[in-house]
PDB file of C-alpha atoms in Angstrom:
ATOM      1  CA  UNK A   1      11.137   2.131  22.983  1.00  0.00           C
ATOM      2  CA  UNK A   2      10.055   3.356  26.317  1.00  0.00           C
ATOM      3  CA  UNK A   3       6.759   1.171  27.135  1.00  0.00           C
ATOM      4  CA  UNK A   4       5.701   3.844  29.722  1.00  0.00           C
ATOM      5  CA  UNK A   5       1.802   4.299  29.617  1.00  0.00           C
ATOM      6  CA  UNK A   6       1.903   7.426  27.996  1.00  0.00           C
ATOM      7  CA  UNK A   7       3.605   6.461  25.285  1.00  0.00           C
ATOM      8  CA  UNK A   8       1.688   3.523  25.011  1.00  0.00           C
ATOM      9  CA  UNK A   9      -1.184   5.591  24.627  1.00  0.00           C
ATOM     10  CA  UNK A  10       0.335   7.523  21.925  1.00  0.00           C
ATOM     11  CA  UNK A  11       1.363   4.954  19.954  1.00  0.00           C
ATOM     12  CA  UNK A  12      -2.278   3.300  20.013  1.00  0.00           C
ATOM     13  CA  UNK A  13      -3.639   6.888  18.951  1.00  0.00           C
ATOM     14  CA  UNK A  14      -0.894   6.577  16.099  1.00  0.00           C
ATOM     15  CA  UNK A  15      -1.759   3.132  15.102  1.00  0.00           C
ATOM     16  CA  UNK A  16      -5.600   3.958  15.518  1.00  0.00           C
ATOM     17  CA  UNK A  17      -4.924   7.050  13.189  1.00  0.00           C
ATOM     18  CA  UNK A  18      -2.840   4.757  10.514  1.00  0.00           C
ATOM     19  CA  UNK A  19      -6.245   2.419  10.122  1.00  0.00           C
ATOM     20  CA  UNK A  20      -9.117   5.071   9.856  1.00  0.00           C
ATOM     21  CA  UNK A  21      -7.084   6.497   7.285  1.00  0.00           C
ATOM     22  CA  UNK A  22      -5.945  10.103   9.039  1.00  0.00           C
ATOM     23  CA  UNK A  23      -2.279   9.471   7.891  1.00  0.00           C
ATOM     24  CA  UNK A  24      -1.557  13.170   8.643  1.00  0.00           C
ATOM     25  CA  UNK A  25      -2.397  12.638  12.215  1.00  0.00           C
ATOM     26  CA  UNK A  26      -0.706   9.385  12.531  1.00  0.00           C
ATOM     27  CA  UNK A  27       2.302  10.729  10.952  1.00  0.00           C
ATOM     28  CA  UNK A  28       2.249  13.687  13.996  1.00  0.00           C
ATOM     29  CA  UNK A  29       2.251  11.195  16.386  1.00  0.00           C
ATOM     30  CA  UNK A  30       4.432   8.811  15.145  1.00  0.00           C
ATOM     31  CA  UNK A  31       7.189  11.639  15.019  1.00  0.00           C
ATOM     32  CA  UNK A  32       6.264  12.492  18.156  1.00  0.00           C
ATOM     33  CA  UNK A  33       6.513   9.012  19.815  1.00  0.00           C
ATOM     34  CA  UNK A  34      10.077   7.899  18.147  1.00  0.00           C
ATOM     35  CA  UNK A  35      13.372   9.657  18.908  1.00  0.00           C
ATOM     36  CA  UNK A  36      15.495  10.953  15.871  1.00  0.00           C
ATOM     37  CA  UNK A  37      17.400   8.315  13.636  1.00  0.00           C
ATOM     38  CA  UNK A  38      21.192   8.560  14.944  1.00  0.00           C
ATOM     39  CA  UNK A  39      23.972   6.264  13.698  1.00  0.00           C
ATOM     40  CA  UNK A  40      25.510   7.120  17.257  1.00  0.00           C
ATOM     41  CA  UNK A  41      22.590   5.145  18.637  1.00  0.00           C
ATOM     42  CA  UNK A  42      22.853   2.013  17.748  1.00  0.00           C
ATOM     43  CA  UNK A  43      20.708  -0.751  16.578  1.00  0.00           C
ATOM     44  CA  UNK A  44      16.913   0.152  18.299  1.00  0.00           C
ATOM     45  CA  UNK A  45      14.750  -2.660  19.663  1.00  0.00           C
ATOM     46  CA  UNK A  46      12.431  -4.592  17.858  1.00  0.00           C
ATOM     47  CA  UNK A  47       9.189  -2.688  18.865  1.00  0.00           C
ATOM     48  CA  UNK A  48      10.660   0.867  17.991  1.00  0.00           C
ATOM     49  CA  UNK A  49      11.479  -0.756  14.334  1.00  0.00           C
ATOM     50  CA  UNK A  50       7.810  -1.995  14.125  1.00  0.00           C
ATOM     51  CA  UNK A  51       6.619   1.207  14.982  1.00  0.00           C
ATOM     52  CA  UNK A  52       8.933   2.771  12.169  1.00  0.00           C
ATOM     53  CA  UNK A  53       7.656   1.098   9.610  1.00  0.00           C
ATOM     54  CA  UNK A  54       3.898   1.787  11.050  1.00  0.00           C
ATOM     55  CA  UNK A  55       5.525   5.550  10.671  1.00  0.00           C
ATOM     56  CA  UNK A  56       6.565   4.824   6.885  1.00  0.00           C
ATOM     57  CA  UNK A  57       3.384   3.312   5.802  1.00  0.00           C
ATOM     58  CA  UNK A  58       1.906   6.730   7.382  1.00  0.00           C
ATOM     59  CA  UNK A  59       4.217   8.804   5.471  1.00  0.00           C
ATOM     60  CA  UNK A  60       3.555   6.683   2.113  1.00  0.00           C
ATOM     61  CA  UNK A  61       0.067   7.515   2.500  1.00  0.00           C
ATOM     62  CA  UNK A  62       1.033  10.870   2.537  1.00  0.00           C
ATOM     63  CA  UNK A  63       2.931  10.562  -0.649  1.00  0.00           C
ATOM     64  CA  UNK A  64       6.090  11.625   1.355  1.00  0.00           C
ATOM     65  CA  UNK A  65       8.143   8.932  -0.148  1.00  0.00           C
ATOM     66  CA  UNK A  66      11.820  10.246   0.621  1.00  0.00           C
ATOM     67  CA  UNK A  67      11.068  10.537   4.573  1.00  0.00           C
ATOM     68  CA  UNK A  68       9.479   7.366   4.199  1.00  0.00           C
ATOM     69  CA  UNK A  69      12.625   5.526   2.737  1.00  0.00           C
ATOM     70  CA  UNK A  70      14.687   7.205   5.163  1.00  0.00           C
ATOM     71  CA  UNK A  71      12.650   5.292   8.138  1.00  0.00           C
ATOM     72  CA  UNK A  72      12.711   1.683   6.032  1.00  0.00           C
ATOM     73  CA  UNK A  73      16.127   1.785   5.313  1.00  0.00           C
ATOM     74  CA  UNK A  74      16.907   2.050   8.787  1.00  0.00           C
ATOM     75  CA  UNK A  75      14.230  -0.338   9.831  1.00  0.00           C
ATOM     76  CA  UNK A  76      15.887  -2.661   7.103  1.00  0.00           C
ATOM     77  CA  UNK A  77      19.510  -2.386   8.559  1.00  0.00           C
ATOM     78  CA  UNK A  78      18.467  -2.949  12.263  1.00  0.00           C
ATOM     79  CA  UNK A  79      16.608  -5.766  11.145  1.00  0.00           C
ATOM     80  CA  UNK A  80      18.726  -6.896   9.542  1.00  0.00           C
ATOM     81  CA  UNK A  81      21.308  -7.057  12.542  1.00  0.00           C
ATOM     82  CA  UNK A  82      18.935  -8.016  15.048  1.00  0.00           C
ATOM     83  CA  UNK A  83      16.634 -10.567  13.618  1.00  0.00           C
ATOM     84  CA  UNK A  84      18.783 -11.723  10.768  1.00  0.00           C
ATOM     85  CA  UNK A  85      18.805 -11.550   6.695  1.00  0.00           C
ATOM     86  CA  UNK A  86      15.617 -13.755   6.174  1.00  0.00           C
ATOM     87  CA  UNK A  87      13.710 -13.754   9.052  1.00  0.00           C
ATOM     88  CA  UNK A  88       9.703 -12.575   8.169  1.00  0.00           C
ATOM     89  CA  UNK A  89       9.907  -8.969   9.456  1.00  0.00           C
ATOM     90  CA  UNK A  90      13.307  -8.106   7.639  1.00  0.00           C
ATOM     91  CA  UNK A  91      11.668  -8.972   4.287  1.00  0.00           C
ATOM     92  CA  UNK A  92       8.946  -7.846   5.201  1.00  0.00           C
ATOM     93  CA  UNK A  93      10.191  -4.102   5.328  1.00  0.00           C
ATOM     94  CA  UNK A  94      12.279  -5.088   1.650  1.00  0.00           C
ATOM     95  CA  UNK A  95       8.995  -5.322   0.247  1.00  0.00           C
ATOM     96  CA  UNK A  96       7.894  -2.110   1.787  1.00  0.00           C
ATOM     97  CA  UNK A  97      11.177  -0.072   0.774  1.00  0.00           C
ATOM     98  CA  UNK A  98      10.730  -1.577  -2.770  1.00  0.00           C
ATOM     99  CA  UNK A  99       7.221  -0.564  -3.246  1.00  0.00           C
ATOM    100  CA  UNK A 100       8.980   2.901  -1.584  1.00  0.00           C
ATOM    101  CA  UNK A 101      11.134   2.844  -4.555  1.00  0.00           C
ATOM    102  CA  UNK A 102       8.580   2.275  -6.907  1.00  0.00           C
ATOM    103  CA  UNK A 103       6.565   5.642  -6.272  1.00  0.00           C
ATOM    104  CA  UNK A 104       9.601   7.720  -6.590  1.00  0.00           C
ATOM    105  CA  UNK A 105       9.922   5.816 -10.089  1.00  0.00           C
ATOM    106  CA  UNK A 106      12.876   4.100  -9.323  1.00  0.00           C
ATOM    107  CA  UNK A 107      11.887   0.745 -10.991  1.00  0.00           C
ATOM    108  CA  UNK A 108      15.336  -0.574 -11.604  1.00  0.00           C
ATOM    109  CA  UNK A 109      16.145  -0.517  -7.532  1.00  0.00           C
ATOM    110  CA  UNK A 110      12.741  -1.648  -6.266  1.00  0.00           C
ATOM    111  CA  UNK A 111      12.535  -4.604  -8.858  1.00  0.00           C
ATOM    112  CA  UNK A 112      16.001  -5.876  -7.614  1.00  0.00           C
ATOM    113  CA  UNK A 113      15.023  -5.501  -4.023  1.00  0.00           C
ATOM    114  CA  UNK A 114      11.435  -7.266  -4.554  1.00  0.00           C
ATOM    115  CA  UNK A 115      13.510 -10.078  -6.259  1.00  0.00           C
ATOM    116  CA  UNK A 116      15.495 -10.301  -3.937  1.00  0.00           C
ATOM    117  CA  UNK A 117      12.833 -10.735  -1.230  1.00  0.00           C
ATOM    118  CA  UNK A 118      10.998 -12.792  -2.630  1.00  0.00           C
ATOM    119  CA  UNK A 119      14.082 -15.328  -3.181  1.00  0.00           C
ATOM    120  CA  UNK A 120      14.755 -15.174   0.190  1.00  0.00           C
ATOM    121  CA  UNK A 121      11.289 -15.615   1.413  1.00  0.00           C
ATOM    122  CA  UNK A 122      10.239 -18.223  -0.950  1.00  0.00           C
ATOM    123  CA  UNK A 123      13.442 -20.322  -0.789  1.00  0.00           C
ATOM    124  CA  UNK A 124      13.601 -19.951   3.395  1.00  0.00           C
ATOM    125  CA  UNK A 125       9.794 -19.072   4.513  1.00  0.00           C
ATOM    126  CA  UNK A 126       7.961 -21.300   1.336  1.00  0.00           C
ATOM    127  CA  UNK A 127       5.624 -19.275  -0.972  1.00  0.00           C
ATOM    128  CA  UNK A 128       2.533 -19.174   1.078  1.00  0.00           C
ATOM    129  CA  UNK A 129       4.032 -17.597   4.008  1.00  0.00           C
ATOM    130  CA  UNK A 130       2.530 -14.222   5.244  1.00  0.00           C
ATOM    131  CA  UNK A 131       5.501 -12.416   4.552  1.00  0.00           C
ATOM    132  CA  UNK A 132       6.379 -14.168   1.409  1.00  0.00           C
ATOM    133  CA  UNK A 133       2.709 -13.360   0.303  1.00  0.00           C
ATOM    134  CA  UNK A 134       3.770  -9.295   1.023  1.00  0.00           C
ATOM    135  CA  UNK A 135       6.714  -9.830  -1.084  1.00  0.00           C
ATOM    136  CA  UNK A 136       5.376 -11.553  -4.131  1.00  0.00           C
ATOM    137  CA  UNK A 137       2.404  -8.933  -4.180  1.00  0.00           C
ATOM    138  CA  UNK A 138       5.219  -6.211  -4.116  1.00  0.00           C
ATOM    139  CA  UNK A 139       6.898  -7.689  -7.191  1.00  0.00           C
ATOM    140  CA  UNK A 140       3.747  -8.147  -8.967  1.00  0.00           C
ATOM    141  CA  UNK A 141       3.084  -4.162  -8.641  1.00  0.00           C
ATOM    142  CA  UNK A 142       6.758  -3.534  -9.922  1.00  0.00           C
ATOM    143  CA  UNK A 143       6.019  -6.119 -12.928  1.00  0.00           C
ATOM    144  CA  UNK A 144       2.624  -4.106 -13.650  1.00  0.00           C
ATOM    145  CA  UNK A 145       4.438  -0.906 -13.902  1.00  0.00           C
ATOM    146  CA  UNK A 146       7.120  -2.461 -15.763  1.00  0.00           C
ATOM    147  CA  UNK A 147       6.172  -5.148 -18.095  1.00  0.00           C
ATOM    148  CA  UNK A 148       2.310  -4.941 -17.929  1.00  0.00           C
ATOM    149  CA  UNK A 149       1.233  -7.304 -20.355  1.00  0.00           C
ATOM    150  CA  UNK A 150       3.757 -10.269 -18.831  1.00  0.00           C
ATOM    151  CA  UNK A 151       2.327  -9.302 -15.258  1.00  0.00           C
ATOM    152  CA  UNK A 152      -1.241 -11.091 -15.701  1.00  0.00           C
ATOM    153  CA  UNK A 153      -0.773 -14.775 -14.590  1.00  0.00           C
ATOM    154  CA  UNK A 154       1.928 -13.488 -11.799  1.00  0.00           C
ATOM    155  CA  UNK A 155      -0.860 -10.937 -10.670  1.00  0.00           C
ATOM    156  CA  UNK A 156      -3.473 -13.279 -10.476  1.00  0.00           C
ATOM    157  CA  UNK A 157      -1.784 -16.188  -8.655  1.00  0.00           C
ATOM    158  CA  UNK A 158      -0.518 -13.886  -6.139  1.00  0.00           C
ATOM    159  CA  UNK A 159      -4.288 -12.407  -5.656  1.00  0.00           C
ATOM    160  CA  UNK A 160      -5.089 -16.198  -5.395  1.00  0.00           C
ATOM    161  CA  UNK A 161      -2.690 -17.230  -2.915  1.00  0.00           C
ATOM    162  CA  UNK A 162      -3.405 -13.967  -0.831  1.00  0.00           C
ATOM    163  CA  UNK A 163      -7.061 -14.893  -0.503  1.00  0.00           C
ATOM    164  CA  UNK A 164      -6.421 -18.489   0.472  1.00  0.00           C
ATOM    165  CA  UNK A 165      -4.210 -17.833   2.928  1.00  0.00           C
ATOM    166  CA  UNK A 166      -6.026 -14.839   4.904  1.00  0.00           C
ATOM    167  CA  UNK A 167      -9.490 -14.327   3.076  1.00  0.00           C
ATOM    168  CA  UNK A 168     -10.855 -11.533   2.072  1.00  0.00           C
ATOM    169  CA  UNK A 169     -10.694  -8.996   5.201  1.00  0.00           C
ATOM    170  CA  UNK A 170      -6.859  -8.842   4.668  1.00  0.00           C
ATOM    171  CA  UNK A 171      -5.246  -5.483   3.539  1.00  0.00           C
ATOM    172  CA  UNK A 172      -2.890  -7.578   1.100  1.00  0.00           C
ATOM    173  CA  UNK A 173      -5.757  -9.295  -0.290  1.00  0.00           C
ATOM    174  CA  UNK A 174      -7.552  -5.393  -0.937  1.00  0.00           C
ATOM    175  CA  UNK A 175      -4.779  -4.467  -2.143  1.00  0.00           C
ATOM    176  CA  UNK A 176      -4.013  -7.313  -4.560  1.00  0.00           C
ATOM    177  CA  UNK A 177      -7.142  -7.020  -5.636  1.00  0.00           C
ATOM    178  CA  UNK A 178      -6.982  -3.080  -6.306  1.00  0.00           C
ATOM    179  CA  UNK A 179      -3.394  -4.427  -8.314  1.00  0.00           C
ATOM    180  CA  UNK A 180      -5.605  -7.039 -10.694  1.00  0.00           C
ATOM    181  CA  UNK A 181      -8.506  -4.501 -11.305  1.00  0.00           C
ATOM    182  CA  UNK A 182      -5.701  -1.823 -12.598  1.00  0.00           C
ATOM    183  CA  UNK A 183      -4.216  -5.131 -14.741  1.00  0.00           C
ATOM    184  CA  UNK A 184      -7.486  -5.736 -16.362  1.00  0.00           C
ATOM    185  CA  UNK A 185      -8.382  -2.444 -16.908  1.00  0.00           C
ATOM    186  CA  UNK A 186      -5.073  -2.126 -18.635  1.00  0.00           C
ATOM    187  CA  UNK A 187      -5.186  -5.387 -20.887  1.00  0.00           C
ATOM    188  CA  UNK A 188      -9.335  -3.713 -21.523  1.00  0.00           C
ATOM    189  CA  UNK A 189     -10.654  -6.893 -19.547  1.00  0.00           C
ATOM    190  CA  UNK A 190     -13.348  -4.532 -18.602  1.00  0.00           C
ATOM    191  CA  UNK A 191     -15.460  -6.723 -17.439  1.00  0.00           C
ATOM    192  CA  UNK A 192     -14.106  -8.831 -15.069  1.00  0.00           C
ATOM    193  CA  UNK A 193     -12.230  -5.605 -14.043  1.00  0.00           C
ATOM    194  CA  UNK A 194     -15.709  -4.065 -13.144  1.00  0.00           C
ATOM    195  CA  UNK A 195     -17.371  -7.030 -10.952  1.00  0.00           C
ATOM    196  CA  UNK A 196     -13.601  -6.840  -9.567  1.00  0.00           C
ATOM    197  CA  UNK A 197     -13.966  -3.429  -8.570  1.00  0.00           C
ATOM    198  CA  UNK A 198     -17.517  -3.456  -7.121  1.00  0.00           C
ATOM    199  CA  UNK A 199     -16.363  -6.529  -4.962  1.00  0.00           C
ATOM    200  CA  UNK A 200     -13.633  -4.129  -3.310  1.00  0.00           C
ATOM    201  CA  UNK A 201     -15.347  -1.601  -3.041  1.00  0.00           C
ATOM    202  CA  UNK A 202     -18.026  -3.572  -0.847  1.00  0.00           C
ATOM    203  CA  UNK A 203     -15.419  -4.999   1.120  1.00  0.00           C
ATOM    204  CA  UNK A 204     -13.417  -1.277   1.760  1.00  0.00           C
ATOM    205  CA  UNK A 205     -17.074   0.137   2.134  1.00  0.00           C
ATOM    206  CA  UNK A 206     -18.344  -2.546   4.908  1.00  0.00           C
ATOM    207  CA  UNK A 207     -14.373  -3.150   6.971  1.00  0.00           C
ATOM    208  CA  UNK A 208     -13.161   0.759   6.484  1.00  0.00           C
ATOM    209  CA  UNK A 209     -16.477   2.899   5.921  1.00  0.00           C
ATOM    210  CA  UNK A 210     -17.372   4.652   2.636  1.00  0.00           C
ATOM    211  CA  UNK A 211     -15.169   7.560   3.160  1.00  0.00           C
ATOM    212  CA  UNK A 212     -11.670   5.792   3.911  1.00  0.00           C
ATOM    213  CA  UNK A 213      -9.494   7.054   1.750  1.00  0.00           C
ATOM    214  CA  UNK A 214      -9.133   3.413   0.183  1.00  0.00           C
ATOM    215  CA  UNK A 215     -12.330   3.123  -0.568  1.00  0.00           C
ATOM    216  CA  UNK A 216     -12.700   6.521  -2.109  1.00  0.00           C
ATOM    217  CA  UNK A 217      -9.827   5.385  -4.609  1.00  0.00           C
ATOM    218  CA  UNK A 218     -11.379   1.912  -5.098  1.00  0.00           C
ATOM    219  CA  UNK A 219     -14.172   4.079  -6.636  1.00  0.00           C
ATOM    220  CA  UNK A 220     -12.313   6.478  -8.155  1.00  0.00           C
ATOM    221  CA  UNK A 221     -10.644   2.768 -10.210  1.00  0.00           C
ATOM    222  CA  UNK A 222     -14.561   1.909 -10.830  1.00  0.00           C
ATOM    223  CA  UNK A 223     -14.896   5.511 -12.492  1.00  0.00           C
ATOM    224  CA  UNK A 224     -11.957   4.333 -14.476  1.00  0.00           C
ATOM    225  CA  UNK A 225     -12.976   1.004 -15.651  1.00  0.00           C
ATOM    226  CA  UNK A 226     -16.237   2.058 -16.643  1.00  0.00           C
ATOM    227  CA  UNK A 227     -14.587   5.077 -18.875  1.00  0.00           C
ATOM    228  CA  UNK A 228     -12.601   2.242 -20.405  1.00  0.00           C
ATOM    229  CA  UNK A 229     -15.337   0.210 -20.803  1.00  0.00           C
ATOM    230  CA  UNK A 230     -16.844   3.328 -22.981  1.00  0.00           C
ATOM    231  CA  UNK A 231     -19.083   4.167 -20.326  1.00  0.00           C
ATOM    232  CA  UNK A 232     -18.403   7.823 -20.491  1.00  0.00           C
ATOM    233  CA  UNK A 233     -21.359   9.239 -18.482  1.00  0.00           C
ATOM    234  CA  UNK A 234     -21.912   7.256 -15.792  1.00  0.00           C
ATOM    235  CA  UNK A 235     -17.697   7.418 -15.198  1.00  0.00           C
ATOM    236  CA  UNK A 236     -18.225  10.968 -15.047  1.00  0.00           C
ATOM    237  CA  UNK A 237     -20.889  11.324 -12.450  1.00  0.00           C
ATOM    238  CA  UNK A 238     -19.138   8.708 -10.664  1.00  0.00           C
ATOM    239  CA  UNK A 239     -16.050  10.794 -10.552  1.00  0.00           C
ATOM    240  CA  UNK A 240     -17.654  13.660  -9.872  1.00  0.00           C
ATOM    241  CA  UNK A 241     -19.215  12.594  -6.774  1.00  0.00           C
ATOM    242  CA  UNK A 242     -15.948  11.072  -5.671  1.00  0.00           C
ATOM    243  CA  UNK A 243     -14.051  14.180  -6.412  1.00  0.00           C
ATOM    244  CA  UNK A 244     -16.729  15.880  -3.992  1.00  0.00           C
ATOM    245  CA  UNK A 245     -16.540  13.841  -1.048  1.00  0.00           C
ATOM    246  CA  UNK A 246     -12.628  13.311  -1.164  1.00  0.00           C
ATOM    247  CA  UNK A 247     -12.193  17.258  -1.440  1.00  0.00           C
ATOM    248  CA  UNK A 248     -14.805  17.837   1.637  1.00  0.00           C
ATOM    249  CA  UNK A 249     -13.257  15.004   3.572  1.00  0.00           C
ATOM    250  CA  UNK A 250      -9.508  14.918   3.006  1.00  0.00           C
ATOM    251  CA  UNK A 251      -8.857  18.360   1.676  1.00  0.00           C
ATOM    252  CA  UNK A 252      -7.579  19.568  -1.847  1.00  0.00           C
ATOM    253  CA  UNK A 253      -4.120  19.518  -0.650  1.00  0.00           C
ATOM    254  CA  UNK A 254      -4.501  15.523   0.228  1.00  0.00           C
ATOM    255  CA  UNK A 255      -2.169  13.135  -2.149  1.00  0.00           C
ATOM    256  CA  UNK A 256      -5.663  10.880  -2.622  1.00  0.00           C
ATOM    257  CA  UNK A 257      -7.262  13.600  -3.606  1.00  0.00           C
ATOM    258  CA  UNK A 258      -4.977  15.016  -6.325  1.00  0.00           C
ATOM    259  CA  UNK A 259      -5.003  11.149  -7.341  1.00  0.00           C
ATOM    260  CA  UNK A 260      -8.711  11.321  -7.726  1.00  0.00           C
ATOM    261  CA  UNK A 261      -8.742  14.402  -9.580  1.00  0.00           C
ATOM    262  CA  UNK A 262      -5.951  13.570 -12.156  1.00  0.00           C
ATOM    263  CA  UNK A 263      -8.158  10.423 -12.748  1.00  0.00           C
ATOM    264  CA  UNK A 264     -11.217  12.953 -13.298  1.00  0.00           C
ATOM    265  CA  UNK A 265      -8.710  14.827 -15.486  1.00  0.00           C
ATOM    266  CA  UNK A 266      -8.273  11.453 -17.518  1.00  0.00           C
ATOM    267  CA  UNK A 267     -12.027  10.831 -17.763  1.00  0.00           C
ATOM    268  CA  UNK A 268     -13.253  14.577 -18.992  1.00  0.00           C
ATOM    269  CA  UNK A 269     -10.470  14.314 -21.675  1.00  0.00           C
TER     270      UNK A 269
END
């Protein structure tokens, strides 16, 4: 990647974009700021494949999954030649193109791949590596979505092992925690699931502000725990009012909020 100052500025707008949640924006400038994949080109450096995976995660929050695997897989291969089969970064992105895979419901592929990753990361890296951490959390999602009542104990020792190894200001352990919440609210361990839930939501509300769109869907999973727990009416206002506040913020047209409001959908039934 060029590291001239102007696009050093764009990519920090990019990144800055990414982490307030704006992944329309981020997504803009990330397409500006990288050149168009070409096999002709060869293998890129490792800063442009960091920044294309910063460019995937934007486009996953955008719910555009098949531009998104398009930048990982080619993230994956360069890695692969330029840093090697099982170096952190290189599994790293596995873990991201499987949980890719997931959302466009391809469960066989993304299972193998998080396997796969976490194999190599666990054998090579040892289990409490970063990256290893990122890979076992992935396979724990695809085990939820799969085989939800054998995903438990995997779940929670991978939320465990997250925390102890970065705390709770870490965006794997928010998001491992988001993973055990859904897990408990599935298995109707509604209680734990709700103390769960108000814990993220204080952490997401405090490190990302009360409108991220994280934090609105951290609420959105309260609304749903309580409506589980049979607490009908006060899952409804909750809903409501996050229903409200996504729409004015991120739009009707936003992926988070058409998440919000099929979960609103789910609660007026």
């Amino acid at each position: 990647m060029n590291a001239s100052a102007p696009n050093d500025n764009l990519r920090q707008q990019a990144e800055r974009a990414l982490q307030t949640g704006d992944f329309a924006a981020s997504a803009r400038l990330y397409e500006q700021l990288l050149p168009d994949i070409s096999p002709a080109a060869g293998t890129e450096d490792a800063d442009t494949l960091t920044a294309r995976v910063q460019y995937a995660l934007a486009l996953y929050g955008l719910a555009d999954y098949p531009a998104g695997e398009t930048q990982l897989r080619h993230v994956l291969h360069g890695q692969q030649q330029l840093l090697g089969l099982d170096h952190p970064d290189t599994l790293t992105t596995m873990a991201r193109l499987a949980d890719n895979l997931g959302e466009q419901d391809r469960w066989t592929e993304a299972g193998e791949l998080a396997r796969t990753a976490v194999e190599r990361a666990t054998t090579v890296l040892g289990a409490e590596h970063p990256a290893a951490l990122t890979c076992r959390l992935t396979l724990a999602w695809v085990q939820y979505h799969t085989v939800p009542h054998e995903s438990e104990e995997s779940i929670r020792a991978t939320v465990r092992d997250i925390v102890a190894v970065h705390g709770d200001g870490h965006r794997d352990a928010w998001a491992a925690r988001h993973l055990l919440i859904e897990t408990l609210c599935a298995l109707h361990q509604t209680d734990e699931a709700e103390s769960e839930a108000h814990a993220l939501i204080a952490l997401r509300e405090e490190r990302q502000g009360a409108e991220h769109p994280h934090t609105l869907r951290a609420r959105a999973d309260l609304a749903l725990v309580l409506y589980t727990a049979g607490q009908a009416d006060q899952a409804r206002a909750l809903i409501d009012e996050v229903a409200e506040t996504s729409n004015r913020v991120l739009g009707g047209d936003h992926p988070y909020t058409a998440g919000i409001h099929a979960t609103r959908s789910t609660i007026a039934a």
